[in-house]
Short mmCIF file of C-alpha atoms in Angstrom, two decimals:
data_model
loop_
_atom_site.label_atom_id
_atom_site.label_comp_id
_atom_site.label_asym_id
_atom_site.label_seq_id
_atom_site.Cartn_x
_atom_site.Cartn_y
_atom_site.Cartn_z
CA MET A 1412 8.42 2.42 42.42
CA SER A 1413 11.81 2.51 44.20
CA SER A 1414 15.10 1.94 42.38
CA ARG A 1415 15.39 -1.46 44.12
CA GLU A 1416 11.91 -2.47 42.94
CA GLU A 1417 12.73 -1.25 39.41
CA SER A 1418 15.89 -3.37 39.42
CA VAL A 1419 13.93 -6.46 40.52
CA GLN A 1420 11.26 -5.84 37.85
CA HIS A 1421 13.93 -5.40 35.18
CA PHE A 1422 15.48 -8.74 36.19
CA LEU A 1423 12.08 -10.47 36.10
CA ASP A 1424 11.43 -9.00 32.65
CA LEU A 1425 14.77 -10.40 31.44
CA ILE A 1426 13.88 -13.86 32.78
CA LYS A 1427 10.46 -13.70 31.11
CA ARG A 1428 12.07 -12.63 27.85
CA SER A 1429 14.57 -15.51 27.98
CA ARG A 1430 11.68 -17.97 28.46
CA ARG A 1431 9.67 -16.48 25.61
CA GLY A 1432 9.10 -18.72 22.59
CA LYS A 1433 11.03 -18.25 19.35
CA PHE A 1434 9.10 -16.82 16.41
CA LYS A 1435 9.66 -17.64 12.73
CA VAL A 1436 7.65 -15.96 9.95
CA TYR A 1437 7.43 -16.93 6.29
CA ILE A 1438 6.63 -13.97 4.03
CA GLY A 1439 5.14 -14.34 0.56
CA MET A 1440 4.50 -11.81 -2.17
CA ILE A 1441 1.05 -13.18 -3.00
CA ALA A 1442 -1.30 -16.13 -2.37
CA GLY A 1443 -0.13 -19.44 -3.78
CA VAL A 1444 3.65 -19.08 -3.50
CA GLY A 1445 3.80 -22.05 -1.11
CA LYS A 1446 4.01 -20.65 2.45
CA SER A 1447 1.61 -23.20 3.99
CA TYR A 1448 3.25 -26.05 2.06
CA ARG A 1449 6.69 -25.00 3.32
CA MET A 1450 5.49 -24.82 6.93
CA LEU A 1451 4.03 -28.34 6.68
CA GLN A 1452 7.28 -29.59 5.13
CA GLU A 1453 9.13 -28.13 8.09
CA ALA A 1454 6.66 -29.74 10.50
CA HIS A 1455 7.38 -33.18 8.95
CA ASP A 1456 11.15 -32.59 9.26
CA LEU A 1457 10.76 -31.56 12.92
CA LEU A 1458 8.54 -34.54 13.68
CA ASP A 1459 11.06 -36.92 12.05
CA ASN A 1460 13.69 -35.47 14.39
CA GLY A 1461 11.63 -36.19 17.49
CA VAL A 1462 10.43 -32.60 18.08
CA ASP A 1463 7.01 -32.11 19.68
CA VAL A 1464 5.33 -30.11 16.91
CA LYS A 1465 1.60 -29.50 16.48
CA ILE A 1466 -0.53 -27.92 13.75
CA GLY A 1467 -2.41 -25.16 15.56
CA TYR A 1468 -4.07 -23.81 12.40
CA ILE A 1469 -3.41 -24.37 8.72
CA GLU A 1470 -5.37 -23.13 5.71
CA THR A 1471 -4.94 -25.42 2.69
CA HIS A 1472 -7.54 -23.61 0.51
CA GLY A 1473 -8.39 -27.04 -0.91
CA ARG A 1474 -5.02 -27.30 -2.70
CA ALA A 1475 -4.29 -30.98 -3.28
CA GLY A 1476 -0.54 -30.76 -2.63
CA THR A 1477 -1.02 -28.88 0.65
CA ASP A 1478 -3.81 -31.23 1.78
CA ALA A 1479 -1.52 -34.20 1.15
CA MET A 1480 1.24 -32.65 3.28
CA LEU A 1481 -1.12 -32.63 6.30
CA GLU A 1482 -1.19 -36.44 6.43
CA GLY A 1483 0.70 -37.84 9.40
CA LEU A 1484 0.93 -34.51 11.26
CA PRO A 1485 -0.67 -34.01 14.72
CA VAL A 1486 -3.42 -31.40 14.34
CA VAL A 1487 -5.03 -29.56 17.28
CA PRO A 1488 -8.79 -29.65 16.52
CA ARG A 1489 -10.30 -26.25 15.81
CA ARG A 1490 -12.70 -24.60 18.21
CA LYS A 1491 -16.27 -24.38 16.88
CA ILE A 1492 -18.13 -21.10 17.44
CA PHE A 1493 -21.72 -20.23 16.57
CA TYR A 1494 -21.89 -16.67 15.28
CA LYS A 1495 -24.96 -15.07 13.67
CA GLY A 1496 -26.54 -18.48 13.10
CA LYS A 1497 -23.46 -20.00 11.47
CA GLU A 1498 -20.95 -22.53 12.78
CA LEU A 1499 -17.45 -21.13 12.36
CA GLU A 1500 -14.03 -22.53 13.27
CA GLU A 1501 -11.09 -20.82 14.95
CA MET A 1502 -7.74 -21.90 16.29
CA ASP A 1503 -8.14 -23.38 19.79
CA LEU A 1504 -5.69 -21.11 21.63
CA ASP A 1505 -6.53 -22.39 25.13
CA THR A 1506 -5.98 -26.04 24.18
CA ILE A 1507 -2.62 -25.27 22.56
CA ILE A 1508 -1.50 -23.42 25.69
CA ARG A 1509 -2.73 -26.32 27.88
CA ILE A 1510 -0.94 -29.10 25.93
CA HIS A 1511 2.08 -26.79 25.46
CA PRO A 1512 3.84 -28.27 22.39
CA GLU A 1513 7.46 -27.34 21.75
CA ILE A 1514 6.56 -25.82 18.37
CA VAL A 1515 3.18 -24.91 16.86
CA ILE A 1516 2.35 -24.04 13.24
CA VAL A 1517 -0.07 -21.09 12.94
CA ASP A 1518 -1.12 -20.02 9.43
CA GLU A 1519 -2.87 -16.81 8.28
CA LEU A 1520 -1.19 -14.41 10.74
CA ALA A 1521 -3.36 -11.43 9.68
CA HIS A 1522 -6.67 -13.27 10.22
CA THR A 1523 -9.43 -11.53 12.21
CA ASN A 1524 -10.93 -13.82 14.85
CA VAL A 1525 -14.67 -14.34 15.28
CA GLU A 1526 -16.29 -11.97 17.74
CA GLY A 1527 -16.15 -13.42 21.25
CA SER A 1528 -12.66 -14.90 20.84
CA ARG A 1529 -9.99 -14.14 23.45
CA ASN A 1530 -8.19 -11.82 21.01
CA GLU A 1531 -9.39 -9.75 18.08
CA LYS A 1532 -6.54 -10.87 15.79
CA ARG A 1533 -4.62 -14.09 15.26
CA TRP A 1534 -1.29 -12.30 15.59
CA GLN A 1535 -2.36 -11.46 19.15
CA ASP A 1536 -2.98 -15.19 19.73
CA VAL A 1537 0.58 -15.80 18.51
CA MET A 1538 1.95 -13.23 20.99
CA ASP A 1539 0.11 -15.11 23.78
CA LEU A 1540 1.68 -18.40 22.64
CA LEU A 1541 5.16 -16.84 22.63
CA ASP A 1542 4.58 -15.41 26.11
CA GLU A 1543 3.75 -18.96 27.25
CA GLY A 1544 7.15 -20.13 25.99
CA ILE A 1545 5.76 -21.94 22.92
CA ASN A 1546 7.76 -21.57 19.70
CA VAL A 1547 5.67 -20.47 16.71
CA ILE A 1548 6.11 -20.81 12.94
CA SER A 1549 3.69 -18.60 11.01
CA ALA A 1550 3.13 -16.99 7.62
CA VAL A 1551 1.81 -13.78 6.09
CA ASN A 1552 1.58 -12.18 2.65
CA ILE A 1553 3.30 -8.85 2.02
CA GLN A 1554 0.01 -7.00 1.41
CA HIS A 1555 -1.03 -7.55 5.04
CA ILE A 1556 1.83 -5.50 6.55
CA GLU A 1557 0.46 -2.21 7.86
CA SER A 1558 3.15 0.28 6.81
CA ILE A 1559 3.17 -0.83 3.15
CA ASN A 1560 -0.59 -1.27 2.84
CA GLU A 1561 -0.97 1.84 0.66
CA GLU A 1562 1.91 0.80 -1.62
CA VAL A 1563 0.14 -2.50 -2.23
CA GLN A 1564 -3.13 -0.66 -2.86
CA GLY A 1565 -1.34 1.53 -5.40
CA ILE A 1566 0.00 -1.57 -7.18
CA SER A 1567 -3.14 -3.71 -7.17
CA GLY A 1568 -5.97 -1.19 -6.78
CA ILE A 1569 -7.27 -3.28 -3.86
CA GLU A 1570 -7.32 -2.16 -0.23
CA VAL A 1571 -6.44 -5.10 2.02
CA LYS A 1572 -8.54 -4.88 5.19
CA GLU A 1573 -6.77 -7.49 7.33
CA ARG A 1574 -3.38 -6.16 8.43
CA ILE A 1575 -0.69 -6.75 11.02
CA PRO A 1576 1.36 -4.01 12.73
CA ASP A 1577 5.03 -3.90 11.72
CA SER A 1578 5.88 -4.49 15.38
CA VAL A 1579 4.76 -8.13 14.93
CA LEU A 1580 7.58 -8.71 12.43
CA GLU A 1581 10.00 -6.96 14.77
CA GLU A 1582 9.18 -9.68 17.32
CA ALA A 1583 10.27 -12.36 14.84
CA ASP A 1584 13.58 -14.14 15.46
CA GLU A 1585 13.65 -15.26 11.83
CA VAL A 1586 11.93 -13.92 8.70
CA VAL A 1587 12.09 -16.09 5.57
CA ASN A 1588 10.98 -15.14 2.07
CA ILE A 1589 9.13 -17.70 -0.08
CA ASP A 1590 10.06 -16.56 -3.56
CA LEU A 1591 8.91 -17.51 -7.05
CA THR A 1592 9.37 -15.77 -10.38
CA ALA A 1593 6.27 -14.28 -12.02
CA GLU A 1594 6.46 -17.00 -14.69
CA GLU A 1595 6.55 -19.81 -12.11
CA LEU A 1596 3.63 -18.35 -10.17
CA ILE A 1597 1.46 -17.86 -13.27
CA ALA A 1598 2.29 -21.41 -14.38
CA ARG A 1599 1.12 -22.69 -10.96
CA LEU A 1600 -2.07 -20.64 -11.31
CA LYS A 1601 -2.83 -21.95 -14.81
CA ALA A 1602 -2.16 -25.52 -13.64
CA GLY A 1603 -4.93 -25.14 -11.05
CA LYS A 1604 -2.53 -25.36 -8.08
CA ILE A 1605 -3.75 -22.09 -6.51
CA TYR A 1606 -7.43 -21.60 -7.45
CA LYS A 1607 -10.11 -23.75 -9.02
CA PRO A 1608 -10.23 -23.59 -12.86
CA ASP A 1609 -13.29 -21.30 -12.96
CA LYS A 1610 -11.39 -18.59 -10.99
CA VAL A 1611 -8.11 -18.66 -12.93
CA ALA A 1612 -9.07 -16.24 -15.74
CA LEU A 1613 -10.40 -13.67 -13.24
CA ALA A 1614 -7.23 -13.90 -11.14
CA LEU A 1615 -4.96 -13.49 -14.20
CA ASN A 1616 -6.80 -10.30 -15.19
CA ASN A 1617 -6.71 -8.81 -11.68
CA PHE A 1618 -4.31 -9.43 -8.78
CA PHE A 1619 -2.13 -11.91 -10.71
CA LYS A 1620 -1.13 -9.58 -13.55
CA THR A 1621 2.59 -9.95 -14.30
CA GLU A 1622 3.33 -6.29 -13.48
CA ASN A 1623 1.56 -6.66 -10.12
CA ILE A 1624 3.48 -9.83 -9.26
CA LEU A 1625 6.84 -8.21 -10.11
CA GLN A 1626 6.14 -5.18 -7.89
CA LEU A 1627 4.81 -7.29 -5.01
CA ARG A 1628 7.84 -9.57 -5.32
CA GLU A 1629 10.12 -6.54 -5.03
CA LEU A 1630 8.26 -5.39 -1.89
CA ALA A 1631 8.58 -8.86 -0.32
CA LEU A 1632 12.30 -9.09 -1.08
CA LYS A 1633 12.90 -5.59 0.32
CA GLU A 1634 10.91 -6.38 3.47
CA VAL A 1635 12.90 -9.53 4.23
CA ALA A 1636 16.18 -7.72 3.44
CA LEU A 1637 15.15 -4.96 5.87
CA ARG A 1638 14.45 -7.49 8.64
CA VAL A 1639 17.82 -9.18 8.08
CA GLU A 1640 19.55 -5.78 8.12
CA LYS A 1641 17.88 -4.90 11.43
CA LYS A 1642 18.90 -8.26 12.91
CA VAL A 1643 22.52 -7.56 11.94
CA GLU A 1644 22.30 -4.06 13.47
CA ASN A 1645 20.84 -5.46 16.70
CA GLU A 1646 23.09 -8.49 17.07
CA VAL A 1647 26.40 -7.57 15.45
CA LEU A 1648 28.48 -5.02 17.34
CA VAL A 1649 29.45 -2.00 15.24
CA SER A 1650 31.02 1.32 16.20
CA SER A 1651 28.49 4.15 16.42
CA VAL A 1652 30.98 6.95 16.98
CA GLY A 1653 30.07 10.08 15.01
CA VAL A 1654 26.84 8.62 13.64
CA ARG A 1655 23.76 10.83 13.88
CA HIS A 1656 20.94 9.14 15.79
CA GLU A 1657 17.91 9.48 13.53
CA LYS A 1658 14.44 10.24 14.90
CA PHE A 1659 11.41 10.99 12.76
CA MET A 1660 8.30 13.13 13.17
CA ALA A 1661 5.02 12.81 11.25
CA CYS A 1662 3.06 16.09 11.24
CA ILE A 1663 -0.59 15.15 11.02
CA SER A 1664 -3.97 16.86 10.78
CA SER A 1665 -7.59 15.75 11.18
CA GLN A 1666 -7.97 15.06 7.45
CA GLU A 1667 -8.90 11.52 6.52
CA LYS A 1668 -6.25 10.16 4.14
CA THR A 1669 -3.04 12.23 3.86
CA PRO A 1670 -2.08 11.89 7.55
CA ARG A 1671 -2.18 8.10 7.28
CA ARG A 1672 0.31 8.23 4.39
CA ILE A 1673 2.56 10.53 6.42
CA ILE A 1674 2.37 8.24 9.47
CA ARG A 1675 3.24 5.17 7.40
CA LYS A 1676 6.13 7.01 5.73
CA ALA A 1677 7.60 8.07 9.10
CA ALA A 1678 7.10 4.57 10.52
CA ARG A 1679 8.80 3.03 7.49
CA LEU A 1680 11.78 5.39 7.80
CA ALA A 1681 12.01 4.68 11.53
CA THR A 1682 12.08 0.95 10.79
CA ARG A 1683 14.75 1.46 8.13
CA TYR A 1684 16.99 3.35 10.57
CA ASN A 1685 16.14 1.10 13.53
CA THR A 1686 14.81 4.04 15.52
CA SER A 1687 11.56 5.64 16.72
CA PHE A 1688 9.05 8.17 15.42
CA VAL A 1689 6.64 10.73 16.86
CA ALA A 1690 3.32 11.86 15.36
CA LEU A 1691 2.52 15.50 16.15
CA TYR A 1692 -0.98 16.96 15.98
CA VAL A 1693 -1.26 20.72 16.59
CA GLN A 1694 -4.80 21.48 17.73
CA THR A 1695 -5.72 25.03 16.62
CA PRO A 1696 -8.64 27.00 18.16
CA ASN A 1697 -10.76 26.04 15.10
CA GLU A 1698 -10.47 22.39 16.16
CA SER A 1699 -10.87 22.82 19.92
CA THR A 1700 -12.85 20.10 21.69
CA ASP A 1701 -16.14 22.02 21.44
CA ARG A 1702 -15.66 23.06 17.78
CA ILE A 1703 -14.10 20.09 15.95
CA ALA A 1704 -16.44 18.20 13.62
CA LEU A 1705 -17.33 14.64 14.66
CA ALA A 1706 -15.94 13.21 11.41
CA ASN A 1707 -12.59 14.96 12.01
CA GLN A 1708 -12.53 13.75 15.59
CA ARG A 1709 -13.05 10.19 14.36
CA HIS A 1710 -10.26 10.57 11.78
CA LEU A 1711 -7.88 11.79 14.51
CA LEU A 1712 -8.65 8.85 16.78
CA ASN A 1713 -7.97 6.47 13.87
CA HIS A 1714 -4.68 8.26 13.15
CA PHE A 1715 -3.61 8.01 16.80
CA LYS A 1716 -4.49 4.31 16.82
CA LEU A 1717 -2.39 3.73 13.67
CA VAL A 1718 0.59 5.54 15.24
CA THR A 1719 0.38 3.30 18.30
CA GLU A 1720 0.05 0.14 16.16
CA LEU A 1721 3.18 1.12 14.24
CA GLY A 1722 5.13 1.68 17.46
CA GLY A 1723 5.12 5.49 17.41
CA GLU A 1724 4.44 8.12 20.06
CA VAL A 1725 1.46 10.48 19.79
CA MET A 1726 2.13 14.12 20.69
CA GLN A 1727 -0.73 16.62 20.88
CA VAL A 1728 -0.18 20.39 21.29
CA GLN A 1729 -2.70 23.25 21.50
CA SER A 1730 -1.57 26.36 19.61
CA LYS A 1731 -2.52 28.98 17.00
CA ASP A 1732 1.00 28.75 15.55
CA VAL A 1733 1.22 25.35 13.80
CA MET A 1734 4.67 25.82 12.23
CA GLY A 1735 6.17 27.31 15.38
CA SER A 1736 4.81 24.36 17.37
CA ILE A 1737 6.39 21.90 14.95
CA VAL A 1738 9.83 23.54 15.38
CA ALA A 1739 9.45 23.58 19.18
CA ALA A 1740 8.38 19.92 19.27
CA CYS A 1741 11.32 18.93 17.05
CA LYS A 1742 13.76 20.53 19.48
CA GLU A 1743 12.03 18.97 22.50
CA LYS A 1744 12.01 15.47 21.01
CA GLN A 1745 15.41 15.79 19.25
CA ILE A 1746 13.87 15.07 15.84
CA THR A 1747 16.20 14.75 12.84
CA THR A 1748 13.61 14.43 10.04
CA VAL A 1749 10.11 15.88 9.66
CA CYS A 1750 7.52 14.28 7.34
CA MET A 1751 4.54 16.41 6.34
CA GLY A 1752 2.02 17.03 3.58
CA SER A 1753 2.42 19.64 0.87
CA PRO A 1754 1.38 23.10 2.19
CA SER A 1755 -1.49 24.95 0.47
CA PHE A 1756 -1.60 28.75 0.46
CA ALA A 1757 -4.94 30.42 -0.20
CA LEU A 1758 -5.44 34.12 -1.00
CA PRO A 1759 -5.62 36.75 0.49
CA GLN A 1760 -3.21 35.47 3.15
CA SER A 1761 -0.94 33.59 0.77
CA LEU A 1762 2.02 36.04 0.83
CA PHE A 1763 2.05 36.10 4.63
CA LEU A 1764 1.85 32.30 4.82
CA VAL A 1765 4.58 31.84 2.20
CA MET A 1766 6.90 34.07 4.23
CA LYS A 1767 5.99 32.20 7.42
CA TYR A 1768 6.60 28.86 5.71
CA ARG A 1769 9.99 30.04 4.43
CA LYS A 1770 10.92 31.08 7.99
CA PHE A 1771 9.79 27.63 9.21
CA VAL A 1772 11.98 25.83 6.65
CA ASN A 1773 14.96 28.05 7.56
CA GLU A 1774 14.52 27.25 11.26
CA LEU A 1775 14.50 23.52 10.53
CA THR A 1776 17.58 23.85 8.31
CA GLN A 1777 19.50 25.81 10.96
CA ALA A 1778 18.61 23.14 13.52
CA ASN A 1779 20.01 20.45 11.14
CA ILE A 1780 16.52 18.91 10.68
CA ASP A 1781 15.62 17.38 7.31
CA LEU A 1782 12.19 17.98 5.78
CA ILE A 1783 10.28 15.44 3.66
CA ILE A 1784 7.22 16.75 1.80
CA LEU A 1785 4.79 14.07 0.64
CA ALA A 1786 3.08 14.81 -2.67
#
């Protein structure tokens, strides 16, 4: 592509961006804080002010207050799909695009669509709506955000399967926290405003424990504060003279779990500093294409996919010298901080490896590169 063609394409991209819909996301710490209710309240206010607003998808969970708020709002009928002998309902993306409302309400951002839908995930449907110039108001709970998934699992003991990449929140023009105290939330639960009476005791003894709610509330508040901070950094002019430009590297292997923690840590730091991250995999002769175990190969592919979802760059190097390759990659990519797992030294080579590791740390230090070791 010539420089003239690049200039034209850049201009077209700017026009497309200016026509893109605005995106507002409500974040909650847990189910039942009132995200759907708040979105419907907003829809009523918009409608009263003559705005063309439609309900693209809302999930009331049978809550009386939320059901009542739906009255008088224009709802786009759901699309019915037969899947494995069952009739299921999904948001009718094509109809919404065709009628092109000014604003559409889309609940359950992390939802996985039924097989055969245009997109795998609802957040991808939302991106399509924004590309069409339709403004979207949506909602998600904190446990569905990819980079803090493991933190939530550590708090609740439950692995949340449906997740959204952090990049989805970065697309948001506005992120709003729906906040309640633990006492208010538990009172709502006991009053039957969240689940039916027969499920209340189970919820109180599991996900809705006070200590869980407090920790999830802290995560939600921090997440919204982070998004506001990034908005200020992006939109308010500040002097950057003398400030080191941070860039992070996640050093990963073909193990199953630890690399995912390292990737999420690097992604989280990159988000905090409003910068990028690289994930480096050094392929040793023991893991060459013809020797690597199928399970390890599968783990690697999953790691690479996670890096991409979190907005990182995958870097793959073939070498016997893992630590030397890390130093070289840091210099090439101008990395300021390396994230890696704790090294393990096995006899009889332990003394040699300890010396090599010490040399590696010294080289990073001399190059003014910070090192974060994950336990």
